[in-house]
Coordinates of C-alpha atoms in Angstrom, one line a residue:
M1 CA 94.6 101.7 146.2
K2 CA 97.4 100.7 143.9
K3 CA 95.3 98.1 142.1
I4 CA 92.6 100.7 141.4
T5 CA 95.1 103.2 140.1
F6 CA 96.6 100.5 137.8
V7 CA 93.2 99.4 136.5
L8 CA 92.2 103.0 135.8
L9 CA 95.4 103.7 134.0
V10 CA 95.0 100.6 131.8
A11 CA 91.4 101.5 131.1
M12 CA 92.3 105.1 130.1
T13 CA 95.2 103.9 127.9
C14 CA 92.9 101.4 126.1
S15 CA 90.1 104.0 125.6
V16 CA 92.5 106.5 124.0
S17 CA 93.8 104.0 121.4
T18 CA 90.3 102.9 120.6
F19 CA 89.5 106.3 119.1
A20 CA 92.6 106.5 116.9
T21 CA 92.0 106.5 113.2
R22 CA 94.6 105.4 110.6
Y23 CA 94.1 107.2 107.3
L24 CA 95.5 105.2 104.3
V25 CA 96.1 107.9 101.6
Q26 CA 96.6 106.9 98.0
L27 CA 96.4 108.0 94.4
G28 CA 94.2 105.7 92.3
S29 CA 90.9 104.0 92.8
E30 CA 89.7 102.0 95.8
G31 CA 90.9 98.4 95.6
A32 CA 93.7 99.3 93.2
A33 CA 97.1 97.8 93.9
T34 CA 98.3 101.1 95.3
W35 CA 97.1 100.2 98.8
R36 CA 95.6 97.4 100.9
T37 CA 92.0 97.0 102.0
P38 CA 91.4 99.1 105.2
G39 CA 90.8 97.2 108.4
D40 CA 89.0 98.3 111.7
G41 CA 89.8 101.9 112.6
E42 CA 91.2 102.6 109.1
I43 CA 89.9 104.9 106.4
L44 CA 91.0 104.6 102.8
V45 CA 91.4 108.1 101.3
D46 CA 91.5 108.0 97.5
L47 CA 92.6 111.5 96.3
T48 CA 92.1 110.7 92.6
T49 CA 88.5 109.6 93.0
N50 CA 87.7 112.5 95.3
A51 CA 89.5 114.9 92.9
Q52 CA 91.4 116.4 95.8
T53 CA 94.9 117.6 96.4
L54 CA 96.6 116.4 99.5
N55 CA 96.4 119.9 100.9
A56 CA 92.6 120.1 100.3
W57 CA 92.1 116.7 102.1
L58 CA 94.3 117.7 105.0
T59 CA 92.5 121.0 105.4
A60 CA 89.0 119.4 105.2
T61 CA 89.8 116.7 107.7
T62 CA 89.7 117.0 111.5
F63 CA 92.4 115.0 113.2
T64 CA 93.1 114.0 116.8
S65 CA 96.5 113.7 118.4
V66 CA 96.4 109.9 118.3
D67 CA 95.5 109.6 114.6
E68 CA 98.0 108.4 112.0
I69 CA 98.3 109.2 108.3
W70 CA 99.9 106.6 106.1
V71 CA 100.7 107.8 102.6
A72 CA 101.3 105.3 99.7
K73 CA 104.3 105.9 97.5
G74 CA 103.5 108.4 94.7
T75 CA 103.8 112.0 93.5
Y76 CA 101.5 114.3 95.5
V77 CA 101.0 117.9 94.4
F78 CA 100.8 120.5 97.1
S79 CA 98.9 123.6 96.2
A80 CA 100.4 125.6 99.0
A81 CA 102.5 125.2 102.2
Y82 CA 100.7 123.2 104.9
A83 CA 101.2 123.2 108.6
F84 CA 99.7 120.3 110.6
P85 CA 97.3 121.9 113.1
T86 CA 97.2 118.8 115.4
A87 CA 100.2 118.3 117.7
G88 CA 101.2 114.6 118.0
L89 CA 99.7 113.6 114.7
D90 CA 101.9 110.9 113.1
V91 CA 102.6 110.9 109.3
Y92 CA 104.3 107.9 107.6
G93 CA 105.0 107.7 103.9
G94 CA 106.6 105.9 101.0
F95 CA 104.7 102.6 101.3
I96 CA 104.8 100.5 98.2

């Protein structure tokens, strides 16, 4: 019984992390020196090309509690206050 429980727990843990998405947010064009090339499970979000503010992108995107937002160093303009609707969503910033 203990082996089955352990295997099930490991399988559940692996399946949750498989569905996580890491968003790499930047100002500037894709491939610019502002960010690296996205890998598996990562999405490059270029606010300049999309002509979006950070608020507009955050509002338009549906996140899960295991997702991560990595924001490249820069000056981002907020059009209004924003409250993250997803509990557990991790946001990291200041990457050079």
